[in-house]
Amino acid sequence: MTPNPAGAVLAGRRPERLPVAPVFGADHAAARAGVPLRDAMTDGDRLAGVLLAAHEDYGGDLLVVFSDVTVEAEAMGATVRFSPDLPPHVAEPAGEIRKLDPERDGRLPVILRAAALARAALPPDLPVLVSLKGPFSLAVLALGMDRLLALAIEDPPKARDAVLAAAESQEAYVAAIVRRGGIPLIGDPFASGSVLGPGHFEALALPGLAGLVFAAHRTGSPAAIHICGDLRPVQRLVHRAGADLLHLEQADFAAATAAGSVVLGGVPTDVFLRDEAAVRAAVRAAANTAPPGHRFILGTACDLPTRADPELARAMVDEARRLPWSP
Amino acid sequence: MDAPPPVLEDLARSVLELDREGAVRAAGEALLAGVPPETAITAGLAEGMRRVGERFAAKVYFVPEVLVAGRIFYAAMEVLAPHVARQPDAAGTMVCAVVEGDFHDIGKNIVKLMVEAAGFRVVDLGKNVPAERILEAVERERADLVGLSTLMTPTLDRMARTVKILKERTSAAVLVGGAPVDRAFAAKIGADGTAPDAAGAVALAREFAGRRRR
Ligand code: B1M
């Protein structure tokens, strides 16, 4: 059997074919399986079930275990609202940041159970990335955006303390993910260059990201970071976090690989709400603009939209596998 | 023509430099110097917010800076507002909202801040707002304008439905925006206009409010 090309790339080897991965979360996987979102997001077996079913259908070279962005904030006491057809959102922030026990608190055990099941079900060299929130985004979701963003300017030491408290809590989650055989994928949407400038990124987002990457490395695991939106204003700082894999949207991929990371991305997610021709064209365009060398996994720039047509995810993988490739 | 009093520049600069104490102090100094509070608001504070918008567009400022500038604007307004002889007519009333199904409100909050700083009364309905609730607010507030925002492609349909209902049932001008919205889409769904950023939204709001007054 051919070795998994995404695993090869992450291990620093040349893959035998271009690795490809439509990235999706529980919302998409549950919707396509006809499972109510809330059920998939609150039950580890069902979460693993819908994710694995979508993975098997699409045939990507890696799997991301991702439920939604509110998991840790909810465990800290935020009120989270679920609705039938949308990912949940924070209706009322927790107002505080407290240290979580990933084996016990909120839905963290649900995610860890899904991670363990997914790991056991898939070939050992297929990377299973498990999503957790970056400390800055977790602090925003737990304390409220207005409060944290205003503190960032009006009382920077307090803002830094809040983010560091979030990072300390996430360290235990990183270790728990690695124990399940998952690779921590630190998602930090509020640290996007669409929201934060370099000054605040460096002061508030970078220390926590770097700390969590180091926490993963200490256990011998690689670590990944996902930031969507326009990364360019903060990209050189993101490289300093030392992640092995960067899952990015608007960014300079060549600079990221030159800085030593594998890049995952290239295909904008809005094409999955159009048609097959648009998806196939986007895959070819992504391959044409791929960074030099073999540090690239052709993936969706962010998660597949909830209602994306599964046919289009299959077309993405099929098109990537047709591309000419010289190992 | 007389040169503008230096305190107006102090007000604008304090907002721009995110200097809360400076802005509140300059507001007091403007009153002591006998500058009409209306002038201090429009030529001082609002001018500062306009410059903040320029820095945001140039990616010198980012979201935290704009939100904090907004807080400083309102802190200084609290000093000036009680001394305004007669509440000046707002440039117009805008009802703004993020459409149903979408919880992304950072962009809408920035648009709201800039439109308000430009002298409009803004009624903010928040995020994930159904069309019917927007319609109700437009009628209740006798709004001249509606500002709708969405960042997600799947919620463009809800934006279209909201615009249709508003155009059928009210005479308010409907402006739409957010990353997946472009001119072609705005025209297709019957919106009156779209802008790529907050400064553009202010210009459109002025244009449509002006047309309604004529
Ligand atoms: C009336 O006239 C006007 C005129 C101009 C107007 C206007 C109105 N409204 C806006 N404008 C314009 O002026 C503003 C100021 O200049 C501008 O506003 P913007 O809002 O564009 O800009 C802001 C100042 C800064 N930009 C932002 O705030 C958005 C940044 C990104 C990274 C983003 C963030 C931060 C978040 N997100 Co999400 N998020 C992404 C974004 C990535 C990207 N590529 O943009 C986007 C928007 N998110 C997306 C998704 C899918 C999601 N998000 C989700 C959640 C979140 C967070 C909570 C983590 C957070 C939102 C926090 C908040 N309170 O808003 C979920 C959505 C839940 C929901 N139902 O809403 C979730 C579904 C993820 C999930 N699986 O849970 C994607 C939408 C894809 C699509 N096209 O459909 C996305 C593009 C990321 C991606 N690449 O896939 C202009 O657009």
XYZ file of C-alpha atoms and ligand atoms in Angstrom:
632
model
C 0.000 0.000 0.000
C 1.264 3.498 -0.756
C 2.320 5.337 2.356
C -0.007 8.172 3.302
C 1.311 11.254 1.461
C 0.163 13.750 4.123
C 1.917 11.714 6.803
C 5.023 11.599 4.614
C 5.041 15.360 4.086
C 4.635 15.962 7.821
C 7.516 13.605 8.521
C 9.685 15.628 6.134
C 9.689 13.018 3.346
C 8.744 13.393 -0.307
C 5.265 12.029 -0.847
C 4.496 9.548 -3.600
C 1.609 11.706 -4.769
C 0.206 15.145 -3.995
C -1.580 14.942 -0.640
C -5.117 16.307 -0.662
C -7.616 17.015 2.096
C -11.051 18.575 2.074
C -11.224 19.859 5.658
C -14.622 19.695 7.310
C -16.087 19.964 10.782
C -18.945 18.322 12.618
C -21.492 20.726 11.093
C -20.787 19.580 7.553
C -20.293 15.922 8.459
C -23.500 15.761 10.507
C -25.564 17.625 7.906
C -24.490 15.250 5.133
C -25.274 12.245 7.340
C -28.669 13.636 8.362
C -27.648 13.656 12.041
C -28.846 16.639 14.137
C -25.848 18.935 14.757
C -26.347 18.952 18.480
C -26.281 15.168 18.660
C -22.997 14.980 16.781
C -21.483 17.742 18.888
C -22.369 16.266 22.261
C -21.648 12.569 21.760
C -18.115 11.369 20.985
C -19.245 8.177 19.248
C -21.611 10.047 16.945
C -19.039 12.760 16.311
C -16.465 10.158 15.290
C -19.142 8.337 13.285
C -20.128 11.299 11.105
C -16.538 12.488 10.639
C -15.302 9.045 9.642
C -18.223 8.520 7.266
C -17.451 11.783 5.461
C -13.755 10.958 5.439
C -14.378 7.568 3.900
C -16.658 9.080 1.286
C -14.272 11.880 0.251
C -11.034 9.933 0.590
C -8.812 12.761 1.853
C -5.316 12.112 3.150
C -5.879 13.460 6.653
C -8.746 13.927 9.084
C -9.544 16.877 11.315
C -11.589 16.229 14.443
C -13.453 19.511 14.878
C -16.793 20.084 16.514
C -17.246 23.879 16.774
C -15.497 26.954 18.128
C -17.344 27.137 21.456
C -16.205 23.893 23.167
C -13.688 25.288 25.672
C -15.506 28.588 26.321
C -18.651 26.621 27.134
C -16.688 24.414 29.535
C -15.520 27.615 31.257
C -19.129 28.664 31.797
C -20.176 30.520 28.637
C -23.789 30.050 27.548
C -23.809 28.372 24.170
C -26.825 28.191 21.855
C -27.312 25.363 19.444
C -29.641 25.668 16.491
C -30.775 22.972 14.099
C -28.793 24.008 11.043
C -25.979 26.285 12.250
C -22.831 25.731 14.256
C -23.399 26.828 17.870
C -22.394 30.284 19.089
C -21.597 31.914 22.415
C -24.690 33.791 23.576
C -23.212 34.916 26.903
C -19.489 34.806 27.674
C -18.248 33.031 30.810
C -16.818 36.254 32.209
C -13.799 34.383 33.583
C -11.061 32.053 32.469
C -10.598 28.972 34.557
C -8.342 25.990 34.240
C -10.142 23.103 32.565
C -9.713 19.408 33.170
C -9.908 18.010 29.640
C -10.893 14.580 30.915
C -13.928 15.939 32.725
C -15.080 19.426 31.821
C -17.847 20.277 29.363
C -17.616 18.651 25.947
C -13.831 18.223 26.010
C -14.203 14.488 26.814
C -16.572 14.215 23.809
C -13.888 15.560 21.480
C -11.222 13.353 23.061
C -13.394 10.268 22.683
C -14.010 11.099 19.009
C -10.260 11.638 18.555
C -9.439 8.250 20.068
C -12.073 6.483 17.955
C -10.944 8.200 14.769
C -7.310 7.375 15.487
C -8.140 3.721 16.082
C -10.223 3.484 12.904
C -7.708 4.982 10.481
C -4.332 3.790 9.171
C -1.557 4.749 11.610
C 0.265 6.964 9.091
C -2.842 9.043 8.264
C -2.608 12.236 10.337
C -5.554 12.851 12.683
C -5.553 16.528 13.648
C -7.647 17.484 16.665
C -8.851 21.055 16.872
C -8.558 23.171 20.010
C -8.806 26.923 20.415
C -5.787 29.173 20.429
C -5.380 31.014 23.728
C -6.227 34.436 22.303
C -9.466 33.272 20.668
C -10.392 31.280 23.752
C -9.900 34.378 25.916
C -12.109 36.381 23.512
C -14.829 33.709 23.508
C -14.708 33.251 27.291
C -14.543 36.911 28.275
C -16.384 38.567 25.404
C -14.897 40.296 22.410
C -15.496 43.898 23.442
C -13.980 43.288 26.827
C -10.824 41.556 25.660
C -10.177 43.739 22.616
C -10.647 46.885 24.712
C -8.362 45.524 27.458
C -5.772 44.907 24.761
C -5.426 48.661 24.422
C -6.588 50.031 27.730
C -4.936 47.554 30.103
C -2.460 45.394 28.158
C -1.062 43.513 31.207
C -4.577 42.372 32.138
C -5.241 41.251 28.569
C -1.940 39.349 28.556
C -2.800 37.656 31.863
C -6.161 36.538 30.479
C -4.558 35.030 27.396
C -1.849 33.326 29.441
C -4.498 31.824 31.735
C -6.246 30.465 28.625
C -2.926 29.074 27.373
C -2.246 27.319 30.676
C -5.644 25.681 30.506
C -5.052 24.569 26.904
C -1.705 22.944 27.745
C -3.481 20.093 29.505
C -5.825 19.733 26.513
C -2.846 19.496 24.139
C -1.375 16.696 26.250
C -4.718 14.867 26.338
C -5.051 15.099 22.544
C -1.554 13.714 22.043
C -2.361 10.821 24.424
C -5.203 9.880 22.012
C -2.749 9.832 19.119
C -4.025 13.133 17.714
C -1.977 16.063 16.448
C -3.090 19.292 18.147
C -4.502 21.758 15.597
C -4.654 25.137 17.283
C -7.395 27.267 15.700
C -7.133 30.981 16.395
C -9.707 32.862 14.277
C -9.620 36.046 16.340
C -5.852 36.247 15.866
C -6.435 36.591 12.111
C -4.770 39.526 10.406
C -8.359 40.493 9.473
C -8.849 41.346 13.155
C -5.487 41.904 14.912
C -2.493 43.938 13.823
C 1.110 42.794 14.263
C 1.570 44.663 17.560
C -1.306 42.921 19.304
C -0.586 39.618 17.608
C 2.944 39.659 18.965
C 1.912 40.714 22.463
C -1.252 38.670 22.854
C -1.567 35.807 20.388
C 2.001 34.691 19.698
C 3.140 33.764 23.244
C 0.187 31.408 23.771
C 0.513 29.841 20.314
C 4.239 29.296 20.761
C 3.650 27.869 24.233
C 1.116 25.330 22.966
C 3.299 24.303 20.020
C 6.146 23.754 22.490
C 3.806 21.769 24.765
C 3.062 19.433 21.842
C 6.727 19.167 20.877
C 7.662 18.271 24.453
C 5.479 15.199 24.129
C 7.104 14.308 20.815
C 4.088 15.313 18.715
C 4.002 17.751 15.841
C 1.651 20.724 16.176
C -0.514 22.579 13.685
C -2.075 26.048 13.608
C -5.167 27.150 11.690
C -5.899 30.831 11.175
C -8.369 31.931 8.527
C -8.920 35.299 6.912
C -6.133 37.567 5.768
C -2.980 36.356 7.479
C -0.574 38.620 5.655
C -0.357 41.433 8.237
C 0.799 38.947 10.899
C 2.226 36.057 8.913
C 5.919 36.514 9.760
C 4.952 36.422 13.449
C 2.890 33.252 12.968
C 6.047 31.536 11.690
C 7.703 32.264 15.012
C 5.247 29.986 16.818
C 7.181 27.078 15.277
C 4.215 24.989 14.089
C 4.945 21.991 11.881
C 1.807 22.542 9.818
C -0.040 25.755 8.993
C -3.601 25.592 7.667
C -4.109 28.987 6.081
C -6.419 31.036 3.896
C -5.027 34.298 2.479
C -1.300 33.923 3.040
C 2.083 33.687 1.381
C 2.494 29.912 1.201
C 6.053 30.032 -0.105
C 7.132 32.141 2.870
C 5.489 29.642 5.232
C 7.266 26.644 3.732
C 10.544 28.564 3.611
C 10.074 29.158 7.345
C 9.916 25.391 7.830
C 6.209 24.572 7.996
C 4.055 22.334 5.875
C 1.151 24.322 4.416
C -2.391 23.010 4.115
C -4.854 24.991 1.993
C -5.195 26.654 -1.375
C -8.827 25.955 -2.317
C -11.286 28.696 -1.270
C -14.355 27.317 0.461
C -16.909 29.384 -1.440
C -16.375 27.265 -4.583
C -18.151 24.437 -2.741
C -21.348 26.453 -2.952
C -20.963 26.745 -6.720
C -20.454 23.845 -9.082
C -18.095 21.061 -9.963
C -16.326 23.058 -12.666
C -15.554 25.808 -10.136
C -14.144 23.283 -7.665
C -12.000 21.561 -10.271
C -10.680 24.903 -11.538
C -9.865 25.993 -7.976
C -7.935 22.761 -7.362
C -5.864 23.283 -10.510
C -5.226 26.910 -9.582
C -4.135 25.879 -6.079
C -1.737 23.299 -7.520
C -0.317 25.848 -9.956
C 0.433 28.292 -7.189
C 1.722 25.648 -4.761
C 4.910 26.569 -2.930
C 8.098 25.015 -4.261
C 9.272 21.750 -2.694
C 7.184 19.088 -1.046
C 5.771 20.803 1.952
C 2.272 21.285 0.625
C -1.027 19.528 1.277
C -3.671 20.709 -1.133
C -6.637 21.445 1.099
C -9.630 23.648 1.591
C -8.605 27.052 2.955
C -11.005 26.610 5.841
C -13.818 24.156 6.652
C -16.266 23.036 3.999
C -19.526 24.967 4.307
C -22.178 23.128 6.328
C -24.354 22.452 3.291
C -21.632 21.913 0.711
C -22.608 19.212 -1.773
C -20.625 16.026 -0.993
C -20.261 15.516 -4.733
C -18.046 18.625 -4.835
C -15.779 17.381 -2.033
C -15.332 14.147 -3.963
C -14.588 16.176 -7.096
C -11.878 18.089 -5.227
C -10.062 14.898 -4.281
C -10.560 13.385 -7.721
C -9.180 16.470 -9.475
C -6.141 16.614 -7.180
C -5.386 12.960 -7.895
C -5.502 13.562 -11.645
C -2.877 16.293 -11.506
C 0.485 15.410 -13.000
C 2.900 14.511 -10.215
C 6.540 13.570 -10.102
C 7.622 12.189 -6.749
C -12.257 82.826 7.260
C -11.205 82.292 10.878
C -8.800 79.445 11.519
C -10.517 76.580 13.385
C -9.839 76.702 17.129
C -6.816 74.490 18.002
C -8.943 72.553 20.461
C -10.805 70.953 17.534
C -7.534 69.498 16.299
C -6.807 68.321 19.881
C -10.142 66.501 19.907
C -9.561 64.867 16.533
C -5.993 63.918 17.401
C -6.946 62.470 20.796
C -9.491 60.157 19.154
C -6.979 59.205 16.484
C -4.194 58.546 19.004
C -6.552 56.579 21.274
C -5.959 59.043 24.103
C -9.087 58.834 26.226
C -7.989 61.348 28.862
C -6.875 63.766 26.167
C -10.220 63.523 24.379
C -12.276 64.118 27.510
C -9.986 66.997 28.533
C -10.200 68.575 25.068
C -14.006 68.270 25.178
C -14.016 70.284 28.434
C -11.557 72.797 26.991
C -13.724 73.240 23.911
C -16.681 74.158 26.122
C -14.509 76.557 28.184
C -13.286 78.211 24.990
C -16.885 78.787 23.919
C -16.716 76.450 20.926
C -20.282 75.373 20.099
C -20.589 71.730 21.203
C -22.108 70.813 17.830
C -18.894 72.051 16.176
C -16.730 70.188 18.702
C -18.606 67.002 17.842
C -18.587 67.280 14.072
C -15.278 69.047 13.417
C -13.399 67.472 16.344
C -14.596 64.046 17.436
C -16.189 62.935 14.164
C -13.164 64.138 12.232
C -11.013 61.998 14.540
C -13.167 58.944 13.787
C -12.915 59.657 10.072
C -9.124 59.572 10.358
C -9.363 56.352 12.396
C -11.316 54.897 9.460
C -8.507 55.917 7.109
C -5.908 54.173 9.276
C -8.105 51.065 9.425
C -8.438 51.014 5.645
C -4.654 51.373 5.331
C -4.151 48.438 7.769
C -2.322 50.680 10.203
C -5.149 50.211 12.697
C -6.987 46.933 13.224
C -10.209 45.967 14.978
C -9.155 46.626 18.614
C -7.976 50.148 17.784
C -11.233 51.009 16.028
C -13.386 49.661 18.867
C -11.368 51.608 21.431
C -11.517 54.799 19.344
C -15.287 54.335 19.419
C -15.294 54.127 23.200
C -13.211 57.311 23.388
C -15.560 59.055 20.965
C -18.539 58.251 23.218
C -16.652 59.214 26.428
C -15.956 62.693 25.024
C -19.505 62.901 23.623
C -20.830 62.479 27.149
C -19.107 65.728 28.108
C -20.393 67.629 25.083
C -23.897 66.240 24.575
C -25.616 67.835 27.624
C -24.579 71.287 26.316
C -26.018 70.918 22.857
C -28.804 73.522 22.865
C -31.177 71.541 20.724
C -30.529 67.986 19.665
C -29.372 68.565 16.104
C -31.319 66.703 13.479
C -29.491 63.505 12.829
C -28.168 63.145 9.301
C -30.731 60.332 9.099
C -31.750 57.171 10.919
C -30.238 53.840 10.018
C -31.362 50.457 11.287
C -28.461 48.020 11.073
C -28.217 44.274 11.548
C -26.363 41.112 10.660
C -28.810 38.890 8.787
C -30.371 35.765 10.234
C -28.057 32.786 10.449
C -24.869 34.819 10.735
C -23.110 35.659 14.004
C -20.169 37.586 12.535
C -20.657 41.090 13.862
C -17.188 42.650 13.986
C -17.573 44.325 10.584
C -21.117 45.485 11.316
C -19.943 47.015 14.600
C -17.294 48.997 12.775
C -19.744 50.192 10.135
C -22.179 51.196 12.880
C -19.517 53.168 14.721
C -18.435 55.071 11.639
C -21.980 55.828 10.483
C -22.895 57.031 13.970
C -19.764 59.175 14.162
C -20.814 60.723 10.858
C -23.949 62.069 12.556
C -26.553 59.385 11.906
C -28.834 57.923 14.524
C -28.173 54.200 14.372
C -30.502 51.558 15.768
C -28.417 48.406 16.079
C -30.416 45.171 16.108
C -27.316 42.975 16.556
C -26.578 39.694 14.820
C -28.646 36.746 13.558
C -31.662 39.014 13.023
C -34.736 37.703 11.156
C -36.143 39.842 8.333
C -39.421 40.383 10.178
C -37.657 41.945 13.156
C -35.757 44.295 10.853
C -38.976 45.299 9.106
C -40.638 46.003 12.441
C -37.725 48.204 13.549
C -37.634 50.130 10.271
C -41.333 50.948 10.612
C -41.110 51.763 14.317
C -38.039 53.982 13.983
C -39.153 55.535 10.670
C -35.711 54.716 9.398
C -34.359 56.338 6.251
C -31.786 53.646 5.749
C -31.129 50.021 6.519
C -27.602 48.590 6.706
C -27.418 44.810 6.353
C -24.255 42.814 6.811
C -23.247 39.202 6.276
C -19.890 37.439 6.035
C -21.116 34.028 4.997
C -22.046 32.818 1.544
C -24.865 30.540 2.794
C -26.600 33.503 4.437
C -26.638 35.571 1.235
C -30.066 34.029 0.555
C -31.381 35.408 3.830
C -29.967 38.797 2.920
C -31.813 38.620 -0.412
C -35.051 37.697 1.335
C -34.644 40.541 3.842
C -34.018 43.079 1.087
C -37.085 41.858 -0.821
C -39.345 42.237 2.200
C -37.967 45.678 3.054
C -38.276 46.957 -0.494
C -41.841 45.689 -0.772
C -43.009 47.071 2.542
C -40.967 50.225 3.267
C -39.457 53.174 1.461
C -36.114 52.963 3.293
C -32.957 52.745 1.221
C -31.327 49.369 1.816
C -27.524 49.160 1.861
C -25.784 45.805 2.031
C -22.219 44.772 2.744
C -19.786 42.167 4.035
C -17.026 40.174 2.371
C -19.132 37.965 0.027
C -21.291 40.889 -1.165
C -20.375 42.659 -4.393
C -22.086 45.183 -6.639
C -23.527 42.556 -8.947
C -25.085 40.676 -6.040
C -26.425 43.871 -4.465
C -28.024 44.860 -7.756
C -29.432 41.366 -8.318
C -31.221 41.310 -4.966
C -32.585 44.828 -5.409
C -30.494 46.573 -2.747
C -29.888 50.286 -3.220
C -26.148 50.072 -2.799
C -23.120 48.323 -1.359
C -19.694 49.363 -0.140
C -16.594 47.325 0.540
C -15.779 49.014 3.845
C -17.031 51.300 6.594
C -15.871 54.509 4.923
C -17.792 53.507 1.803
C -20.845 52.745 3.923
C -20.700 56.283 5.378
C -20.478 57.809 1.905
C -23.458 55.755 0.722
C -25.479 56.598 3.820
C -24.858 60.306 3.189
C -25.806 59.969 -0.455
C -29.089 58.162 0.180
C -30.087 60.247 3.200
C -29.403 63.374 1.104
C -31.583 62.058 -1.738
C -34.483 61.372 0.613
C -34.354 64.895 1.988
C -34.442 66.513 -1.428
C -24.435 48.120 5.205
O -23.293 48.319 4.440
C -22.170 47.645 4.760
C -20.998 48.060 4.146
C -19.784 47.467 4.410
C -19.767 46.385 5.293
C -20.934 45.925 5.920
C -22.161 46.547 5.661
N -20.615 44.880 6.714
C -19.296 44.697 6.591
N -18.771 45.571 5.752
C -17.381 45.854 5.375
O -16.883 46.815 6.287
C -16.254 46.136 7.384
C -15.213 47.028 7.968
O -14.269 47.439 7.002
C -15.743 44.832 6.810
O -16.228 43.827 7.677
P -15.584 42.367 7.797
O -16.464 41.645 8.736
O -15.369 41.822 6.438
O -14.149 42.617 8.481
C -13.965 42.635 9.892
C -13.581 44.042 10.299
C -12.831 41.668 10.228
N -13.141 40.290 9.833
C -13.841 39.427 10.604
O -14.285 39.782 11.681
C -14.000 38.004 10.116
C -12.708 37.218 10.294
C -12.835 35.695 10.206
C -11.488 35.060 10.543
C -13.903 35.034 11.110
C -14.099 35.207 12.503
C -13.310 36.247 13.308
C -15.044 34.443 13.239
N -15.774 33.365 12.780
Co -15.989 32.915 10.919
N -14.655 34.127 10.417
C -14.374 34.226 9.052
C -13.391 35.295 8.753
C -12.297 34.977 7.744
C -12.330 35.913 6.553
N -11.830 35.453 5.454
O -12.844 37.009 6.648
C -15.413 33.606 8.148
C -16.311 34.761 7.792
N -16.091 32.635 9.008
C -16.553 31.621 8.340
C -17.254 30.518 8.939
C -17.654 29.409 8.009
C -17.551 30.468 10.301
N -17.189 31.423 11.232
C -17.711 31.138 12.453
C -17.372 31.736 13.665
C -16.416 32.743 13.795
C -15.945 33.302 15.142
C -17.005 33.274 16.248
C -14.764 32.482 15.607
C -15.444 34.714 14.681
C -16.603 35.759 14.611
C -16.635 36.723 15.745
C -17.629 37.831 15.548
N -18.275 38.179 16.619
O -17.828 38.373 14.496
C -18.751 30.083 12.319
C -20.053 30.828 11.969
C -21.112 30.800 12.947
C -22.240 31.660 12.394
N -23.374 31.043 12.118
O -22.097 32.837 12.206
C -18.261 29.323 11.067
C -19.430 28.661 10.349
C -17.176 28.309 11.478
C -17.745 27.088 12.164
N -17.664 25.962 11.476
O -18.219 27.166 13.279
C -16.211 31.710 6.885
C -17.386 32.088 5.989
C -17.261 31.364 4.651
C -18.311 31.781 3.716
N -17.937 32.553 2.697
O -19.425 31.398 3.875
C -15.035 32.706 6.888
C -14.841 33.551 5.610
C -13.784 31.867 7.189
C -13.502 30.943 6.018
N -12.511 31.220 5.263
O -14.174 29.969 5.765
C -16.334 44.782 5.391
O -16.815 43.500 5.010
